[in-house]
Coordinates of C-alpha atoms in Angstrom, one line a residue:
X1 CA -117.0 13.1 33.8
X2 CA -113.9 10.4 33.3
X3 CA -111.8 13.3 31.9
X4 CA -112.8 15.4 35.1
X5 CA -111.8 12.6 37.8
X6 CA -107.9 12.4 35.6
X7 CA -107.5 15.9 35.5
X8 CA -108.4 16.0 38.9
X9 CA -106.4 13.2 40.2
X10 CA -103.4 14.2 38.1
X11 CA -103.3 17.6 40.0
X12 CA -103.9 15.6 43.7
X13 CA -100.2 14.0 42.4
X14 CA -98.4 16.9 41.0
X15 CA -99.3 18.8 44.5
X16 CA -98.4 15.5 46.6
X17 CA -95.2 15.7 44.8
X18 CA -94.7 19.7 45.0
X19 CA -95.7 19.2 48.7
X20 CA -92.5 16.2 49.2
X21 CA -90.0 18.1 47.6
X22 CA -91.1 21.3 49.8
X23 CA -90.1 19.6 53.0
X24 CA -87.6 17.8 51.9
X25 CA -85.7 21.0 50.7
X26 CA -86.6 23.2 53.6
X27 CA -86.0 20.3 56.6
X28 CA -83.4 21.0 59.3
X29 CA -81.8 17.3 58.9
X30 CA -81.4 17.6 55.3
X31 CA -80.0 20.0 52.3
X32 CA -80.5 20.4 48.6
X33 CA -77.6 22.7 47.5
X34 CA -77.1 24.4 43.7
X35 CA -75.1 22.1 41.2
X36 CA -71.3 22.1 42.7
X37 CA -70.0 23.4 39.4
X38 CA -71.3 26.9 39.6
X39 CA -68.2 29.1 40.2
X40 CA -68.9 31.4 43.5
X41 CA -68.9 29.7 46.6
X42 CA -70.6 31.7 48.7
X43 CA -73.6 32.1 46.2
X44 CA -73.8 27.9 46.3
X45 CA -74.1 28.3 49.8
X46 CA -76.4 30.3 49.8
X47 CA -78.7 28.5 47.9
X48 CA -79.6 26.8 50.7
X49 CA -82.3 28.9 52.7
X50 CA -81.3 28.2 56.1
X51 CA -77.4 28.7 55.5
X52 CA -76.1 32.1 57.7
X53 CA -72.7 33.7 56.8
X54 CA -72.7 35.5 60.2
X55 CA -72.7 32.5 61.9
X56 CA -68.9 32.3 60.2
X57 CA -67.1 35.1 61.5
X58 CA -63.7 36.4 60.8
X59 CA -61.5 35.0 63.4
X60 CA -57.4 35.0 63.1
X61 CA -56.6 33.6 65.5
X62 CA -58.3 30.1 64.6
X63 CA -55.7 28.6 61.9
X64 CA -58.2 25.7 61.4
X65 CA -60.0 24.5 58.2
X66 CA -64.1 22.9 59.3
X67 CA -66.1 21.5 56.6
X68 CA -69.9 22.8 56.2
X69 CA -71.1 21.0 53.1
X70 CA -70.3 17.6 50.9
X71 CA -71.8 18.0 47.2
X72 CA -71.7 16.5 43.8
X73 CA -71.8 17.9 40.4
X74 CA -73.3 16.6 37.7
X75 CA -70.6 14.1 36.8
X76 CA -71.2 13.1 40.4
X77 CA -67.6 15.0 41.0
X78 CA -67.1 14.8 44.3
X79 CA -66.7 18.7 46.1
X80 CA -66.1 20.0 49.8
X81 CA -67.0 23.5 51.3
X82 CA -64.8 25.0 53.9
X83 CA -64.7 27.6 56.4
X84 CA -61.1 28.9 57.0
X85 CA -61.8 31.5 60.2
X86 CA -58.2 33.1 60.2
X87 CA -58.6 33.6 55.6
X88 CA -58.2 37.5 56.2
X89 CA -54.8 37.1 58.2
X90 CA -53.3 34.2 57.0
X91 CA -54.9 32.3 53.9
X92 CA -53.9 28.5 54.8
X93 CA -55.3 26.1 51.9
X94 CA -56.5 22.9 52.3
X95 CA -54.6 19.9 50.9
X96 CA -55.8 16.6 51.2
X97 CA -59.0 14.8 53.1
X98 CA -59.0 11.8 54.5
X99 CA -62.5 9.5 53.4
X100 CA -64.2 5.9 53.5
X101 CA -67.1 5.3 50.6
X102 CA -70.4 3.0 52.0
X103 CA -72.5 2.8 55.1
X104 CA -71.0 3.2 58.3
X105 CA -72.3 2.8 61.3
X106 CA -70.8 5.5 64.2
X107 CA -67.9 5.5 62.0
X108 CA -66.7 1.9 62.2
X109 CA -65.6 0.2 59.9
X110 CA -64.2 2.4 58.3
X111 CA -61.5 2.3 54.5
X112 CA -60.2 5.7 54.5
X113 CA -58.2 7.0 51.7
X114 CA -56.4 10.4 51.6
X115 CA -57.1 12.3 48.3
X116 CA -56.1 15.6 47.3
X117 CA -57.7 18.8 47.5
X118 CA -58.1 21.3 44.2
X119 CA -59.2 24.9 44.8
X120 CA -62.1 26.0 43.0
X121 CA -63.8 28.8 44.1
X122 CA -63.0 30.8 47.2
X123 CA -65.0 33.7 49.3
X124 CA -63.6 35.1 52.4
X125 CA -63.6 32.5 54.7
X126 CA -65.2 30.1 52.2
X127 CA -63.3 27.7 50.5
X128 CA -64.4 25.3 47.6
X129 CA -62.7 22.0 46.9
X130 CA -62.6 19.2 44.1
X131 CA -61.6 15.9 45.9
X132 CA -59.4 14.7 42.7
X133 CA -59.1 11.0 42.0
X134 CA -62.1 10.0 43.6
X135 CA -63.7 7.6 41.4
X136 CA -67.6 9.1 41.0
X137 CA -70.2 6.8 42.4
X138 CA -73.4 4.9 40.2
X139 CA -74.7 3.7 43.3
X140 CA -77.9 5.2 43.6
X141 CA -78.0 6.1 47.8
X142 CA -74.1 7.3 48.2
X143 CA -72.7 7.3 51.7
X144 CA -69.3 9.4 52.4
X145 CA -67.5 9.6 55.3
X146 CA -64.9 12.4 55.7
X147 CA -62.6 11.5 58.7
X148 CA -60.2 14.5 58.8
X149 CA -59.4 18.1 56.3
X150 CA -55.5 18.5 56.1
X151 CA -54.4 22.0 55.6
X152 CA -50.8 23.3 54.6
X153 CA -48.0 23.4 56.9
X154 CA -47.2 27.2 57.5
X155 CA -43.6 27.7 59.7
X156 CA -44.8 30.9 61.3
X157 CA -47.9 29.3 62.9
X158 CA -47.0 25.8 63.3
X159 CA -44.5 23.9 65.1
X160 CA -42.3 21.1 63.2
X161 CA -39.4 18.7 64.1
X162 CA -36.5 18.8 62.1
X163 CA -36.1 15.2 62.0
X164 CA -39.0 14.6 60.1
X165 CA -41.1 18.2 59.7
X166 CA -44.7 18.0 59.4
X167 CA -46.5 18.7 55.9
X168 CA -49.7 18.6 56.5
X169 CA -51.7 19.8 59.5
X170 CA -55.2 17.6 60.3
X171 CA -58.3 18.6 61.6
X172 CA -61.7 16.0 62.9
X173 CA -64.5 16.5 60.8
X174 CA -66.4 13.3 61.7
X175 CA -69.0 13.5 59.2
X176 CA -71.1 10.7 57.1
X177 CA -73.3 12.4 54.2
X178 CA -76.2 10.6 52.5
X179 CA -76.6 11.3 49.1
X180 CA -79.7 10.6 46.9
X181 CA -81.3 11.8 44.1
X182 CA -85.0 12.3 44.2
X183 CA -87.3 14.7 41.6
X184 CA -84.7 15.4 39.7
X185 CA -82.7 17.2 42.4
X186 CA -79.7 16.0 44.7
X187 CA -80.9 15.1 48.2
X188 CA -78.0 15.6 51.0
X189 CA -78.2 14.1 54.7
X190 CA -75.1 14.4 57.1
X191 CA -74.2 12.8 60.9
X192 CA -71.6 13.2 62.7
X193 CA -69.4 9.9 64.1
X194 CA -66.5 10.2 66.6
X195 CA -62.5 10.6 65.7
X196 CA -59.5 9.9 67.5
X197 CA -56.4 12.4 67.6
X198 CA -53.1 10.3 67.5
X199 CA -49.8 12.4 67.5
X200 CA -47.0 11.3 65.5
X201 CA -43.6 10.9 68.1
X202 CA -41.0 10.1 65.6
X203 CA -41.0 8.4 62.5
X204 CA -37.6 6.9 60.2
X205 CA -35.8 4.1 58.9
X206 CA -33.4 2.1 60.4
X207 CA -30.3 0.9 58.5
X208 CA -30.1 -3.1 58.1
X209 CA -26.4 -3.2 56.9
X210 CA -25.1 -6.1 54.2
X211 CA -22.7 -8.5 55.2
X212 CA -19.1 -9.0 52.8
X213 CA -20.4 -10.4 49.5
X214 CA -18.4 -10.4 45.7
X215 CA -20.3 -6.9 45.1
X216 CA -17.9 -5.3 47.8
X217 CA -15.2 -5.6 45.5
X218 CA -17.1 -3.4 43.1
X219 CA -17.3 -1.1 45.9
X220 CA -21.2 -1.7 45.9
X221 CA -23.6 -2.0 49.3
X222 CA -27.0 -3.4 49.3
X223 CA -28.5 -2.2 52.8
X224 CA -32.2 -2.2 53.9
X225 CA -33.9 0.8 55.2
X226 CA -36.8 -0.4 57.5
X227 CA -39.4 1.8 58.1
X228 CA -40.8 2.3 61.6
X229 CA -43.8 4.7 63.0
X230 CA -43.9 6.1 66.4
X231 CA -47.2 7.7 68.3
X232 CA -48.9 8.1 71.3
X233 CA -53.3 8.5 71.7
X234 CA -53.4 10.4 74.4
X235 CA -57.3 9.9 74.8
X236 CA -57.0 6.3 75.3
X237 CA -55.4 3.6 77.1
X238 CA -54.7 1.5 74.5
X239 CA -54.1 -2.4 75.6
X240 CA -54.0 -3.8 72.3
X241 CA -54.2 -3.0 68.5
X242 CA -55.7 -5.2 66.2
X243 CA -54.8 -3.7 63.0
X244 CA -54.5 -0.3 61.7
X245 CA -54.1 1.8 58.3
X246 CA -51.7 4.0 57.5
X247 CA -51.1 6.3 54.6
X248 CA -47.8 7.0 53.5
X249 CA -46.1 8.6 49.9
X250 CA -43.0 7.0 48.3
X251 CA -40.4 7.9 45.7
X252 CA -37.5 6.8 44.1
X253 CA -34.1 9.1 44.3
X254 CA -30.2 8.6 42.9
X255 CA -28.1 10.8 45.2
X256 CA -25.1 11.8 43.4
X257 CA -21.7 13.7 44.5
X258 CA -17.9 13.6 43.7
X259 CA -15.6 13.4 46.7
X260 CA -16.8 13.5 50.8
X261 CA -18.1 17.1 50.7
X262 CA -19.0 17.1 47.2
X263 CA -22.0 19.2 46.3
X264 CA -25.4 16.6 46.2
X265 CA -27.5 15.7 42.9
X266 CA -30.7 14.9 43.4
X267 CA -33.0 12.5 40.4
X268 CA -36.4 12.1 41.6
X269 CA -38.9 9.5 39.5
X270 CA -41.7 7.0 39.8
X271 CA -43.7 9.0 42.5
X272 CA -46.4 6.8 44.4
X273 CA -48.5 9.1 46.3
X274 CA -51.1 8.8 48.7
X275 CA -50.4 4.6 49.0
X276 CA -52.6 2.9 51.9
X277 CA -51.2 0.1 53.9
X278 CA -53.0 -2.0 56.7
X279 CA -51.0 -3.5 59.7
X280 CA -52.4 -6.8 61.6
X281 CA -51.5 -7.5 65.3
X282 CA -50.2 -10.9 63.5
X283 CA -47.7 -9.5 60.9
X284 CA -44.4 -9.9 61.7
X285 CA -40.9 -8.0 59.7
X286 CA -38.2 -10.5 59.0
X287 CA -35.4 -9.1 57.4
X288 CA -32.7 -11.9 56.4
X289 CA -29.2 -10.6 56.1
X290 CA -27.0 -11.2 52.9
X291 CA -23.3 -11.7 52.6
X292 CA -20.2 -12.6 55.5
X293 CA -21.4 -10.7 58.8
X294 CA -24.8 -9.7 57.9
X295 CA -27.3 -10.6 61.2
X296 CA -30.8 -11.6 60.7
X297 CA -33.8 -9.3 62.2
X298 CA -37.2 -10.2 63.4
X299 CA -40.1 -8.4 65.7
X300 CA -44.0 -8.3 65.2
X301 CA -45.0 -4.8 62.9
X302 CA -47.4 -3.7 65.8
X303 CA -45.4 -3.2 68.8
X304 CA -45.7 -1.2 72.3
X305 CA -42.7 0.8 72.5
X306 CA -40.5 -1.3 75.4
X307 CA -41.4 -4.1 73.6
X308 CA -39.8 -2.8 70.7
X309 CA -36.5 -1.5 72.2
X310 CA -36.3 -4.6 74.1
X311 CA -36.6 -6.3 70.7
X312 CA -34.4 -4.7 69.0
X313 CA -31.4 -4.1 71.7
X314 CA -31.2 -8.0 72.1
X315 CA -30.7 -8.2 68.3
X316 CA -27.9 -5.8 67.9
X317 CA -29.8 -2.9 66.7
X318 CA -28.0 0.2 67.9
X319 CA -30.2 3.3 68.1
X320 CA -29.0 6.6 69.4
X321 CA -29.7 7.6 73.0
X322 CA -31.7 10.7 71.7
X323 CA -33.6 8.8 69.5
X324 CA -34.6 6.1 71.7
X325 CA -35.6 8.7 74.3
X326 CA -37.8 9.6 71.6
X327 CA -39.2 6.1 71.0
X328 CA -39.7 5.6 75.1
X329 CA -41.9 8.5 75.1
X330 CA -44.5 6.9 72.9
X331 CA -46.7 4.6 73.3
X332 CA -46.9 2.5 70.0
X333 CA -44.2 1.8 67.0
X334 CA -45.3 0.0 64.1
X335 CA -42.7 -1.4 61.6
X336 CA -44.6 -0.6 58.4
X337 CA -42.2 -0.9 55.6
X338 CA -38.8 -1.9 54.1
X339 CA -37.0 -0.8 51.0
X340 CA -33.7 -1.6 49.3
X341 CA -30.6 1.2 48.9
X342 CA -28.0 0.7 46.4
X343 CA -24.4 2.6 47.2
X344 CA -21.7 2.5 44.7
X345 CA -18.4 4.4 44.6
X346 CA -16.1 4.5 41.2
X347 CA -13.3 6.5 40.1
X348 CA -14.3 8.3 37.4
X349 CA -12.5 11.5 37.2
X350 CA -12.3 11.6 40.7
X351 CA -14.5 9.6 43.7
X352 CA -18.1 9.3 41.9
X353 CA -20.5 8.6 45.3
X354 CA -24.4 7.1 43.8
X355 CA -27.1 6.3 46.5
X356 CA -30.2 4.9 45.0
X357 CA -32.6 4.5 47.6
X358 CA -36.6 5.1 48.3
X359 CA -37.3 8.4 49.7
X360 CA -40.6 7.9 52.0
X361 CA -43.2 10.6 53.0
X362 CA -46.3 12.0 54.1
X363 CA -46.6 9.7 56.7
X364 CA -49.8 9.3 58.8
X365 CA -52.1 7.4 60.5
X366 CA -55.6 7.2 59.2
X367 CA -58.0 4.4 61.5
X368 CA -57.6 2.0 64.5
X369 CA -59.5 -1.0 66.3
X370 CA -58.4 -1.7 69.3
X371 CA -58.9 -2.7 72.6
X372 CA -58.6 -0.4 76.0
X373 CA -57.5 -2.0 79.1
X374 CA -61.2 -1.6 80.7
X375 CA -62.3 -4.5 77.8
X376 CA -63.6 -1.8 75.6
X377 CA -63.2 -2.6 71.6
X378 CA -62.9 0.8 69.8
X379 CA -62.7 1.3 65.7
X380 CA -62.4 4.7 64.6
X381 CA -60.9 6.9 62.1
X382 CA -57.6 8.9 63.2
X383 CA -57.1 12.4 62.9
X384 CA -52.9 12.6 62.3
X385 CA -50.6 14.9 60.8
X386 CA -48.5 14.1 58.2
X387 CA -44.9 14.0 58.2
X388 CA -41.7 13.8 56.1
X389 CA -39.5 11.8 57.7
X390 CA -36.2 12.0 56.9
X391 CA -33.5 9.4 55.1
X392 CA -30.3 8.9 57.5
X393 CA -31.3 6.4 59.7
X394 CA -32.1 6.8 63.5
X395 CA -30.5 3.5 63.7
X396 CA -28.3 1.0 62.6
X397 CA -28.4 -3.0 62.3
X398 CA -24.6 -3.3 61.6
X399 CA -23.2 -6.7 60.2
X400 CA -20.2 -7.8 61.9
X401 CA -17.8 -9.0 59.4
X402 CA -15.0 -8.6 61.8
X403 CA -16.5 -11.6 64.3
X404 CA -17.7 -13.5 61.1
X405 CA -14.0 -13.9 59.5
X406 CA -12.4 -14.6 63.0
X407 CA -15.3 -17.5 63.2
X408 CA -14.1 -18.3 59.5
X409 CA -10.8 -18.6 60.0
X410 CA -10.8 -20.4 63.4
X411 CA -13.2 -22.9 61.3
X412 CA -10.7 -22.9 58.7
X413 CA -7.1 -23.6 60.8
X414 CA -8.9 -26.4 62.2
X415 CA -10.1 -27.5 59.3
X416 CA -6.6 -27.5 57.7
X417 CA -4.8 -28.7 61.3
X418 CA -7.4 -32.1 61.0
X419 CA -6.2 -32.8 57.6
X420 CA -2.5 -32.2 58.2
X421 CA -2.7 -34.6 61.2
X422 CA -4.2 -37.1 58.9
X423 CA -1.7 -37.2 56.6
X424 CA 0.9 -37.3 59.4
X425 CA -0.7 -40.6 61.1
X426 CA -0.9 -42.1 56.7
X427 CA 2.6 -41.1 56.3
X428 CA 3.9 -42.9 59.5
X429 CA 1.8 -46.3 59.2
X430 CA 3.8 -46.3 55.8
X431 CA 6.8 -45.3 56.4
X432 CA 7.6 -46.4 60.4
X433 CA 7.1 -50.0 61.8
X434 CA 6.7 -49.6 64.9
X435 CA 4.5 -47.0 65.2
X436 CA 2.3 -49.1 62.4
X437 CA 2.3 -52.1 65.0
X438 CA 1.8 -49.2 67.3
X439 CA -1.5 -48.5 66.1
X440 CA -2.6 -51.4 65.2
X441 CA -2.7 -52.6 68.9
X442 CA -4.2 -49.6 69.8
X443 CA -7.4 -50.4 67.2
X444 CA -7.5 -53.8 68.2
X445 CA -7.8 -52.7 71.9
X446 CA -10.8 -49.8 70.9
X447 CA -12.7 -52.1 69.3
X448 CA -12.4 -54.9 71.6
X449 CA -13.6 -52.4 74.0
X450 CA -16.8 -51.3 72.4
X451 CA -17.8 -54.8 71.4
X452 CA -17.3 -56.0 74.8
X453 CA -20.9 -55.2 76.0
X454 CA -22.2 -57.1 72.7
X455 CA -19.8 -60.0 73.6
X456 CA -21.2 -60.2 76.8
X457 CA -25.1 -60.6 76.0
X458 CA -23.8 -63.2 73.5
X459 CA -22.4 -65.1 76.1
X460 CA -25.3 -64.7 78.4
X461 CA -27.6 -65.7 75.9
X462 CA -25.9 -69.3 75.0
X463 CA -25.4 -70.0 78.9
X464 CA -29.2 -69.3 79.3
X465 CA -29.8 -72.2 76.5
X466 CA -27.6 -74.6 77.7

C-alpha cells in the first residue's frame, strides 16, 4: 500500500511539472526558443509555435533592421534575430547593438555599451547575429536591455555629410528580455521601454595651437585637438542635461609626405574601438597652453550651443562662419575629448612632413537624463547614428606669438632702460660733486617729508604728558 501512495504521488509531480512547462512554453508573454547554435535561422524561429513568417513580408522599400528574438546558447553566447524587410532588394547587414546588462526599470538607468554584430545564419529577411565581446552571464535570472540595432551605411539609400559621413545607421528597439532557466530549458520574457532619437549636427576637433618653445627650432609642433559633439532632440525641450554617455572609436595615425603636395602615407596602430565615456553637467575642459603665445582655454563639457560660441568667441577661438552656422543650429555641444598631435618637418632628401595625431570615430550618443523645461526628469537610452568625423579642424585656438614677443620686448627695453639709468645716477654721485650734493639734498628733503606725519604724533604725544 506505501509503494502504491509513492508511485502515485511521484506521477501527481511529474504531471504538475509536465503541466508548468506546458504553459510556460506555449504563453503569449513568454518564449522558449531551440538552442541559438543551430545553424538555420528561420528553423530556430520556428521552433516557437506561435512564431508567423507572413507576418514578415518582403518590403523594399523599408531599409530598416527590427529585432524579434534575444537568445543564448549554451555557453550562454549571447545571439539576436533580425528582420531586414528590404533583404531581397538591398541586403543591408547589421553592425553593432547598443545594450545595458541588469534590471531596468522603463529603461532607466541604463549602461549601454555598443558591441559588434557577427553574421551567423541568414533566411530571407531573417538575420542571425552573435553579439561578440559580450562577456556571458552566471547570474541565474539575466536581464538585457537592447537600446538600438546599427545597420551599415549604404550611399545609394542613405544620406551622409562629407565633413564627417555617417557609418552606421541606428534603429529603436526598446526591448528588456528576462532570461531564466527552468526544467532544463531556457525561459525568455521581453518588454518594451521608451527611446529617444537624437541627431548628430556636426561633430570635430578644434585646433589648440602651441605657443614658441625650444622644439620650434627642431621644426616640431605640439598642438591639441579637442574634441567637441554637436546635436539636437527634436522630441524634447531639453532645459538641462545631467550627464550623458557617449560612444566613440579611437586610433593612432603617422601621416607622412615629402614636399606640400606630396602624395600622403598613412600608419594606422593601437585601435581602441567601441570606448564608452560619460559626461557630468559639472566637468569642465581646461586646456593650458605651452610655450611664448600659447592662450589658455576653459568652458564646461556639457554646453547649450550659444553658450558655447559665446564661450569660445570671448577666448579667441576662431571657427568658420559655415561651421558655426552649423553649431547655431543645434541645440547641445558637448566637449568630450582632447588628444595630442605631433608635426615635424626635416630635410631628408627633400621636405619630410610627419603628423602623428589620434584619428577619432564612430561617434555617437548612447543615453541621457535630463530635465525638460515643464520640470520633467527624463533618463533614457538614445537612438544615434554614428559618424566619422573628420581630422582638419572646424576651428582654431591660435597662440599669438606675435603680441607675446612685442609684450616681451616692451618688458625687456624697460628692463634694460631702468638699469642703464641706475648706473647713470652711480656714475654721477662718483664722478660729479655737485650733482652728489645735488642728491643728497633731495633725499634729505623725501625723507623729511614722509617722516613728517610720524614727527608730528611724537610731538603731540609729549605735549599731551607735559
Amino acid at each position: 500500500m506505501k509503494s502504491k501512495i509513492i508511485k502515485i504521488s511521484s506521477l501527481i509531480v511529474v504531471a504538475i511539472f509536465a503541466a508548468v512547462a506546458w504553459i510556460l512554453a506555449f504563453s503569449p508573454t513568454s518564449a522558449v526558443y531551440a538552442s541559438a547554435d543551430e545553424t538555420t535561422v528561420l528553423r530556430e524561429l520556428q521552433s516557437d509555435p506561435s512564431f508567423d513568417p507572413a507576418a514578415y513580408p518582403d518590403n523594399p522599400e523599408d531599409y530598416s533592421l527590427q529585432v524579434i528574438q534575444l537568445a543564448e546558447d549554451k555557453d550562454k553566447e549571447l545571439y539576436i534575430y533580425a528582420y531586414q524587410p528590404a533583404h531581397n532588394s538591398i541586403d543591408l547587414l547589421g553592425t553593432k547593438v547598443s545594450i545595458s546588462y541588469g534590471y531596468s526599470v522603463d529603461g532607466a538607468g541604463l549602461e549601454p555599451k555598443v558591441y559588434d554584430l557577427e553574421l551567423a545564419s541568414t533566411s530571407g529577411v531573417f538575420d542571425k547575429y552573435h553579439i561578440k565581446g559580450f562577456t556571458p552571464s552566471k547570474d541565474g535570472d539575466r536581464y538585457y536591455n537592447i537600446v538600438s540595432i546599427y545597420r551599415e551605411y549604404n550611399s545609394v539609400i542613405d544620406e551622409s555629410d562629407e565633413t564627417f559621413p555617417t557609418t552606421d545607421i541606428a534603429y529603436s528597439v526598446g526591448q528588456q528580455w528576462y532570461v531564466c532557466d527552468l526544467n532544463g530549458s531556457r525561459h525568455y520574457e521581453m518588454n518594451t521601454f521608451n527611446t529617444m532619437q537624437v541627431d548628430t549636427v556636426l561633430t570635430g576637433p578644434i585646433l589648440f595651437e602651441d605657443g614658441f618653445t625650444w622644439w620650434d627650432f627642431a621644426k616640431t609642433d605640439y598642438p591639441t585637438d579637442c574634441w567637441i559633439y554637436c546635436f539636437n532632440a527634436e522630441d524634447y525641450k531639453i532645459k538641462h542635461i545631467y550627464d550623458a554617455v557617449l560612444n566613440y572609436s579611437i586610433r593612432d595615425v603617422k601621416d607622412s609626405y615629402f614636399g606640400e603636395n606630396g602624395e600622403h602615407s598613412y600608419t594606422y596602430s593601437n585601435d581602441r574601438k567601441n570606448l564608452i565615456l560619460r559626461l557630468e553637467d559639472t566637468d569642465v575642459m581646461t586646456y593650458v597652453g605651452t610655450g611664448i603665445g600659447a592662450k589658455d582655454f576653459e568652458w564646461n563639457r556639457i554646453l547649450s550651443s550659444t553658450e558655447f560660441l559665446s564661450k569660445t568667441e570671448f577666448q579667441g577661438v576662431n571657427i568658420p562662419d559655415d561651421y558655426k552656422d552649423m553649431i547655431t543650429s543645434s541645440q547641445w555641444v558637448f566637449t568630450f575629448l582632447e588628444t595630442e598631435r605631433k608635426e615635424t618637418v626635416s630635410n631628408l632628401g627633400g621636405t619630410l612632413h610627419v603628423n602623428d595625431y589620434s584619428d577619432v570615430y564612430d561617434v555617437g550618443l548612447l543615453n541621457l537624463y535630463f530635465q525638460d523645461f515643464s520640470g520633467n526628469y527624463f533618463d533614457l537610452g538614445v537612438v544615434n547614428n554614428l559618424t566619422d568625423p573628420g581630422n582638419d579642424p572646424i576651428g582654431i585656438g591660435a597662440a599669438d606669438i606675435k603680441t607675446a614677443f612685442e609684450e616681451f620686448w616692451n618688458n625687456f627695453t624697460m628692463v634694460i632702460g631702468l638699469i642703464l639709468g641706475i648706473i647713470v645716477i652711480v656714475v654721477l654721485l662718483n664722478v660729479v660733486a655737485p650733482v652728489s650734493t645735488l642728491l643728497n639734498y633731495l633725499i634729505k628733503a623725501i625723507a623729511y617729508v614722509i617722516s613728517f606725519p610720524f614727527r608730528l604724533i611724537k610731538w603731540l604725544f609729549k605735549k599731551d604728558g607735559r
